[in-house]
Amino acid sequence: MMTAERVHTDRKVYEREELLNGCQAVAHGVRLADVDVISAYPIRPYTEVMDQLSRIIADGELDAEYIIADSEHSQFEIAKHASSVNARAFAGSSGTGWCYGFEALVVTATDRLPVVYIVGNRALDDPGAFGVEHNDAMAVRDMGWLLLWVTTPQEALEHILLAYRIAEDKRVRMPLALAMDGAFLTHSQHIVKIPAKEAVKKFLPPYDLGAGRLHPDNPISIAPQVNEDWVMEIRRQNWEAAKRARGVIKEAYKEFNAIFGERYSNPYFTEFMTEDADVVLIGLGQIAAAGRTAAKRLREKGQKVGYIGLRWFRPFPTLELREVLKRFKAVGVIDRDFAHGSPDDGGVLLHEIRSCLYPAKNRPAVTNFITGLGGRDVSIDDCIKMFGITQKAMTDEKLDDYVTWIGVRE
Amino acid sequence: MATQEMITYDKIKGVHNIPLEEFYTSGHRTCQGCESATTMRGFIKAAGPRSIVTGSTGCMYVANTSYMTTPWIVPWMHTQLGASGSSAIGMAAGVRALKRKGKIKDEHINAIAFCGDLGGGDMGLSGISGALQTNYDLLIIMYDNESAANTDIQATGLTTYGAQTTFTPPGKKTRIMQKRWKKNVAGMLAVGHPTCKYIATACATYPPMDFLNKVRKALAIGGPTFIHTYDPCPKGWDYHPRYSHELGELGIKSGLYPLYEIVEGQVTYTYDARPKKSRIPVNDFLSKQGRFAHLIQEDIDYIQKMVNQMWDEWEIPGIAPLKGVLKSK
Ligand SMILES: Cc1ncc(C[n+]2csc(CCOP(=O)(O)OP(=O)(O)O)c2C)c(N)n1
Ligand code: SF4
Ligand SMILES: [Mg+2]
């Protein structure tokens, strides 16, 4: 069993504690990563990251260019081109803002520029809704982005450091989107231990694009027109980098643990009460809190249930997850997103997990839940209900490959 | 041959003093007679090797920069169709941060972004406006061949009134499909960005050296700057490639394309088309191109009338389409 929140108390490693919400914690991560260029544009709920950073810069705690862009498209192009001249760049967005900049997001990945962006998950218009849904961030999942979800402000801060380390690694060089649930994480406060600068320096080397940087001393042409002559080989390189990222991620967490204490025993996902479980729920983001509490309550009644919080979505931890999931009799996949008309008419995560499990000899039953859309609360009772349905799926074949909407007026 | 190591912003006096060294060389596949290619060659000759360049999608990307045969001797990167402004900000901001933080040598590096009339004058206008509000040293060059040339000559917001393009063909019922009057990009940017210290219009070959020196001036003055160039395009304008330079000159002399520079709010006409006698009839320009072959006298008269108005009635001729101040009643 994994405890996500053991924090080292060594003063040299963590210098102080503060009450921070997810956005504020991210801003501290950016400060500690000594980012060079930040481009901002407002959209709820991620905006507070940028509010906070502008204050940090105004107070002289970070030396960075802070640009207020005219749109998200410009915001991401600014960061992309800053990254190309070897400046460490940061930006972020939410919902339709993320989609407005989509063209720029795509080329940042194909240009292999390791920017780090925050996505404060928000439902896509129309109709307008500020609340969380995961479709915004998921839009980049096939584009050559690294993509993960964090679930506490502490994790958010630490993952900004991990993000730059992994994205900028020579073997990877891919942009990274760090997603967090709107409101439930962006604006919920926790006590956060703030790493000391010296410790961060030990962990995060300076950004070095090497022979890929744009500078008069290195007169290269980046992204010339290739057509069918070369594009396939270039895609292949991206593919290999995305595969290599899995190893680099492991390495980075290992080193992180060595410096900051045993923070993460598994980079990719956290298991809660899964040891002898028959049934687990798995999901991304903040539903984990209710899911774990529900598991605990059911355990008290003697039911063998557990919860898996998935952190990394790209690269997908296929082998690791398959090894774990095949132990159970039934898996309930929670989607805070939609994939209308998809093969199983379920959510995005459902398809990923079914596909991940397909080669396993004794596959557990996999049932799907769509819930919490537009920021609708997912309660402990909702999770207990999902556990109940998943338990039924152990024997009821109809529930395998079945999509249940939880908390919807029908 | 002298090697241009450092940046020089000195005015080039006489064609014999144009630097010999090329930073835009062979390897591109632009059409014969492509004036935009001359714009490319010229701006980087004037700017020199301590420059970083981005180019937005268009002929000057697709026909220009093929993998493994890049014509660029300076560092160059593609940027998205509407991203010339934001790419310039990104480069300039990155370079400034790295210099200030001691991560690269503290020397002057030009950040130059170019875009076409569709990429810059239509799609990327907001990004260019954003760039002109910053205090970064950057130069944006909009090369205007009056069409989306790369996608096979479609009308843009800068195409001359009446021109035939693949989106505006003359038909049995409608003779003129291109009914939009050419957008006044440089004027609009100058009027809207009071802290921008240098905005100019130019043509790569007329008057000789004028463009090169405008590039030098923009870079010397610094801050965010903008140059709009007028680039005859044999494929899109439908004329023999040998007439490219001549057509640029005729466009300017007919008054259709005003030539000026605005330095800290002061306008200088670099071809003064204000006096009527310095303007040739627009038809001398129009009649030399296939794209206007379908126009009848009435259309030519209309274009002439609009051009006359622009020079005779505008408060700032050729730049600001306002006709003076009325007293409130
Ligand atoms: C976002 C986007 N939309 C459309 C295109 C297709 N496209 C490529 S080049 C081009 C024309 C660009 O015209 P202009 O900026 O005037 O440059 P020119 O081709 O004339 O040199 C278009 C529409 C694109 N590359 N990107
Ligand atoms: S179509 Fe026009 S702009 Fe494009 S390469 Fe040919 S001449 Fe140049
Ligand atoms: Mg054009």
XYZ file of N, CA, C and O in Angstrom, chain A residues 93-153:
244
model
N -3.506 26.885 -19.114
C -4.833 27.311 -19.536
C -5.881 26.375 -18.943
O -5.563 25.532 -18.104
N -7.091 26.531 -19.426
C -8.222 25.708 -18.998
C -9.242 25.652 -20.131
O -9.381 26.615 -20.889
N -9.963 24.545 -20.204
C -11.149 24.439 -21.058
C -10.961 24.966 -22.475
O -10.041 24.576 -23.197
N -11.855 25.865 -22.875
C -11.821 26.353 -24.254
C -10.550 27.154 -24.542
O -10.139 27.251 -25.692
N -9.943 27.710 -23.520
C -8.671 28.419 -23.717
C -7.606 27.469 -24.231
O -6.865 27.776 -25.157
N -7.550 26.319 -23.617
C -6.609 25.272 -24.042
C -6.868 24.916 -25.504
O -5.947 24.759 -26.302
N -8.148 24.816 -25.861
C -8.498 24.457 -27.243
C -8.216 25.603 -28.206
O -7.846 25.372 -29.354
N -8.367 26.839 -27.763
C -8.076 27.975 -28.636
C -6.616 27.940 -29.099
O -6.280 28.326 -30.208
N -5.765 27.453 -28.245
C -4.336 27.403 -28.593
C -3.904 26.081 -29.194
O -2.716 25.804 -29.306
N -4.877 25.278 -29.611
C -4.550 23.892 -29.972
C -3.483 23.766 -31.060
O -2.593 22.924 -30.986
N -3.569 24.612 -32.076
C -2.568 24.527 -33.144
C -1.157 24.671 -32.575
O -0.238 23.927 -32.916
N -1.019 25.634 -31.674
C 0.298 25.867 -31.068
C 0.706 24.683 -30.195
O 1.882 24.315 -30.139
N -0.259 24.058 -29.538
C 0.068 22.894 -28.698
C 0.598 21.755 -29.554
O 1.546 21.065 -29.194
N -0.007 21.572 -30.711
C 0.392 20.478 -31.586
C 1.837 20.669 -32.058
O 2.657 19.763 -31.971
N 2.150 21.871 -32.527
C 3.506 22.056 -33.071
C 4.569 22.077 -31.985
O 5.726 21.741 -32.235
N 4.193 22.451 -30.777
C 5.171 22.420 -29.684
C 5.642 20.984 -29.479
O 6.818 20.733 -29.219
N 4.714 20.051 -29.629
C 5.077 18.638 -29.480
C 5.888 18.158 -30.671
O 6.910 17.485 -30.512
N 5.470 18.514 -31.890
C 6.217 18.021 -33.052
C 7.580 18.719 -33.160
O 8.508 18.170 -33.721
N 7.686 19.927 -32.598
C 9.002 20.593 -32.537
C 9.853 20.065 -31.382
O 10.998 20.486 -31.224
N 9.258 19.216 -30.557
C 9.969 18.590 -29.426
C 10.537 19.629 -28.473
O 11.669 19.532 -28.002
N 9.708 20.623 -28.128
C 10.159 21.653 -27.191
C 9.555 21.407 -25.813
O 8.337 21.364 -25.657
N 10.416 21.245 -24.817
C 9.978 20.747 -23.511
C 9.433 21.833 -22.588
O 9.926 22.039 -21.488
N 8.393 22.503 -23.019
C 7.725 23.472 -22.144
C 6.884 22.693 -21.125
O 6.571 21.530 -21.334
N 6.534 23.357 -20.043
C 5.623 22.754 -19.076
C 4.416 23.670 -18.932
O 4.567 24.874 -18.683
N 3.237 23.121 -19.170
C 1.998 23.896 -19.062
C 1.094 23.269 -18.017
O 1.046 22.045 -17.893
N 0.352 24.127 -17.352
C -0.621 23.632 -16.390
C -2.000 23.659 -17.056
O -2.301 24.583 -17.811
N -2.783 22.620 -16.822
C -4.177 22.647 -17.283
C -5.067 22.558 -16.045
O -5.085 21.531 -15.374
N -5.742 23.634 -15.727
C -6.741 23.585 -14.662
C -8.018 23.087 -15.312
O -8.732 23.862 -15.949
N -8.305 21.799 -15.183
C -9.378 21.185 -15.980
C -10.703 21.909 -15.837
O -11.142 22.215 -14.744
N -11.324 22.145 -16.981
C -12.601 22.843 -17.020
C -13.429 22.284 -18.177
O -12.885 21.941 -19.230
N -14.740 22.230 -17.970
C -15.644 21.752 -19.018
C -15.512 22.639 -20.245
O -15.260 23.837 -20.139
N -15.672 22.035 -21.407
C -15.630 22.812 -22.643
C -16.998 23.452 -22.888
O -18.026 22.821 -22.648
N -17.001 24.681 -23.392
C -18.254 25.311 -23.804
C -18.776 24.535 -25.017
O -17.977 23.916 -25.708
N -19.982 24.633 -25.439
C -21.136 25.157 -24.794
C -21.863 24.059 -24.083
O -21.643 22.920 -24.434
N -22.754 24.256 -23.145
C -23.015 25.529 -22.484
C -21.894 25.837 -21.488
O -21.145 24.954 -21.103
N -21.790 27.061 -21.111
C -20.708 27.479 -20.221
C -20.759 26.771 -18.885
O -21.830 26.568 -18.327
N -19.587 26.346 -18.409
C -19.481 25.745 -17.077
C -18.038 25.917 -16.628
O -17.129 25.706 -17.412
N -17.837 26.340 -15.405
C -16.467 26.511 -14.904
C -15.874 25.221 -14.373
O -14.684 25.103 -14.202
N -16.755 24.255 -14.056
C -16.303 23.080 -13.315
C -15.441 22.122 -14.117
O -15.322 22.204 -15.338
N -14.887 21.156 -13.383
C -13.919 20.242 -13.967
C -14.562 19.210 -14.902
O -15.652 18.700 -14.644
N -13.847 18.930 -15.950
C -14.068 17.817 -16.878
C -12.707 17.605 -17.504
O -11.950 18.560 -17.642
N -12.387 16.396 -17.901
C -11.009 16.145 -18.332
C -10.785 16.216 -19.835
O -9.660 16.055 -20.305
N -11.829 16.461 -20.603
C -11.659 16.455 -22.055
C -10.683 17.519 -22.554
O -10.033 17.327 -23.579
N -10.575 18.649 -21.847
C -9.658 19.693 -22.334
C -8.230 19.161 -22.425
O -7.651 19.076 -23.505
N -7.699 18.715 -21.293
C -6.305 18.235 -21.298
C -6.148 17.019 -22.207
O -5.137 16.868 -22.905
N -7.169 16.161 -22.207
C -7.058 14.920 -22.974
C -6.937 15.155 -24.471
O -6.512 14.261 -25.209
N -7.306 16.344 -24.915
C -7.222 16.636 -26.341
C -5.797 16.469 -26.875
O -5.603 16.202 -28.055
N -4.789 16.614 -26.017
C -3.403 16.493 -26.520
C -2.846 15.078 -26.360
O -1.676 14.840 -26.624
N -3.676 14.161 -25.972
C -3.122 12.860 -25.571
C -2.431 12.101 -26.695
O -1.549 11.279 -26.437
N -2.805 12.346 -27.935
C -2.174 11.609 -29.034
C -1.153 12.450 -29.800
O -0.703 12.062 -30.875
N -0.806 13.619 -29.268
C -0.037 14.597 -30.038
C 1.451 14.604 -29.717
O 2.196 15.400 -30.265
N 1.877 13.753 -28.792
C 3.284 13.808 -28.406
C 3.517 14.656 -27.180
O 4.597 15.222 -27.012
N 2.487 14.786 -26.365
C 2.638 15.457 -25.070
C 2.774 14.430 -23.961
O 2.173 13.360 -24.026
N 3.523 14.779 -22.948
C 3.472 14.050 -21.689
C 2.282 14.634 -20.937
O 2.059 15.847 -20.992
N 1.538 13.786 -20.257
C 0.295 14.270 -19.637
C 0.035 13.520 -18.340
O 0.039 12.290 -18.321
N -0.149 14.277 -17.275
C -0.433 13.617 -15.997
C -1.353 14.460 -15.132
O -1.525 15.654 -15.366
N -1.961 13.788 -14.153
C -2.852 14.451 -13.200
C -2.243 14.368 -11.803
O -1.768 13.299 -11.404
N -2.277 15.496 -11.097
C -1.848 15.486 -9.699
C -3.082 15.700 -8.827
O -4.104 16.205 -9.297
N -2.946 15.335 -7.547
C -4.154 15.360 -6.712
C -4.027 16.161 -5.417
O -4.999 16.279 -4.687
N -2.831 16.670 -5.104
C -2.723 17.547 -3.931
C -1.823 18.717 -4.304
O -1.003 18.614 -5.224
N -1.922 19.849 -3.581
C -1.016 20.963 -3.845
C 0.456 20.561 -3.680
O 1.308 20.993 -4.453
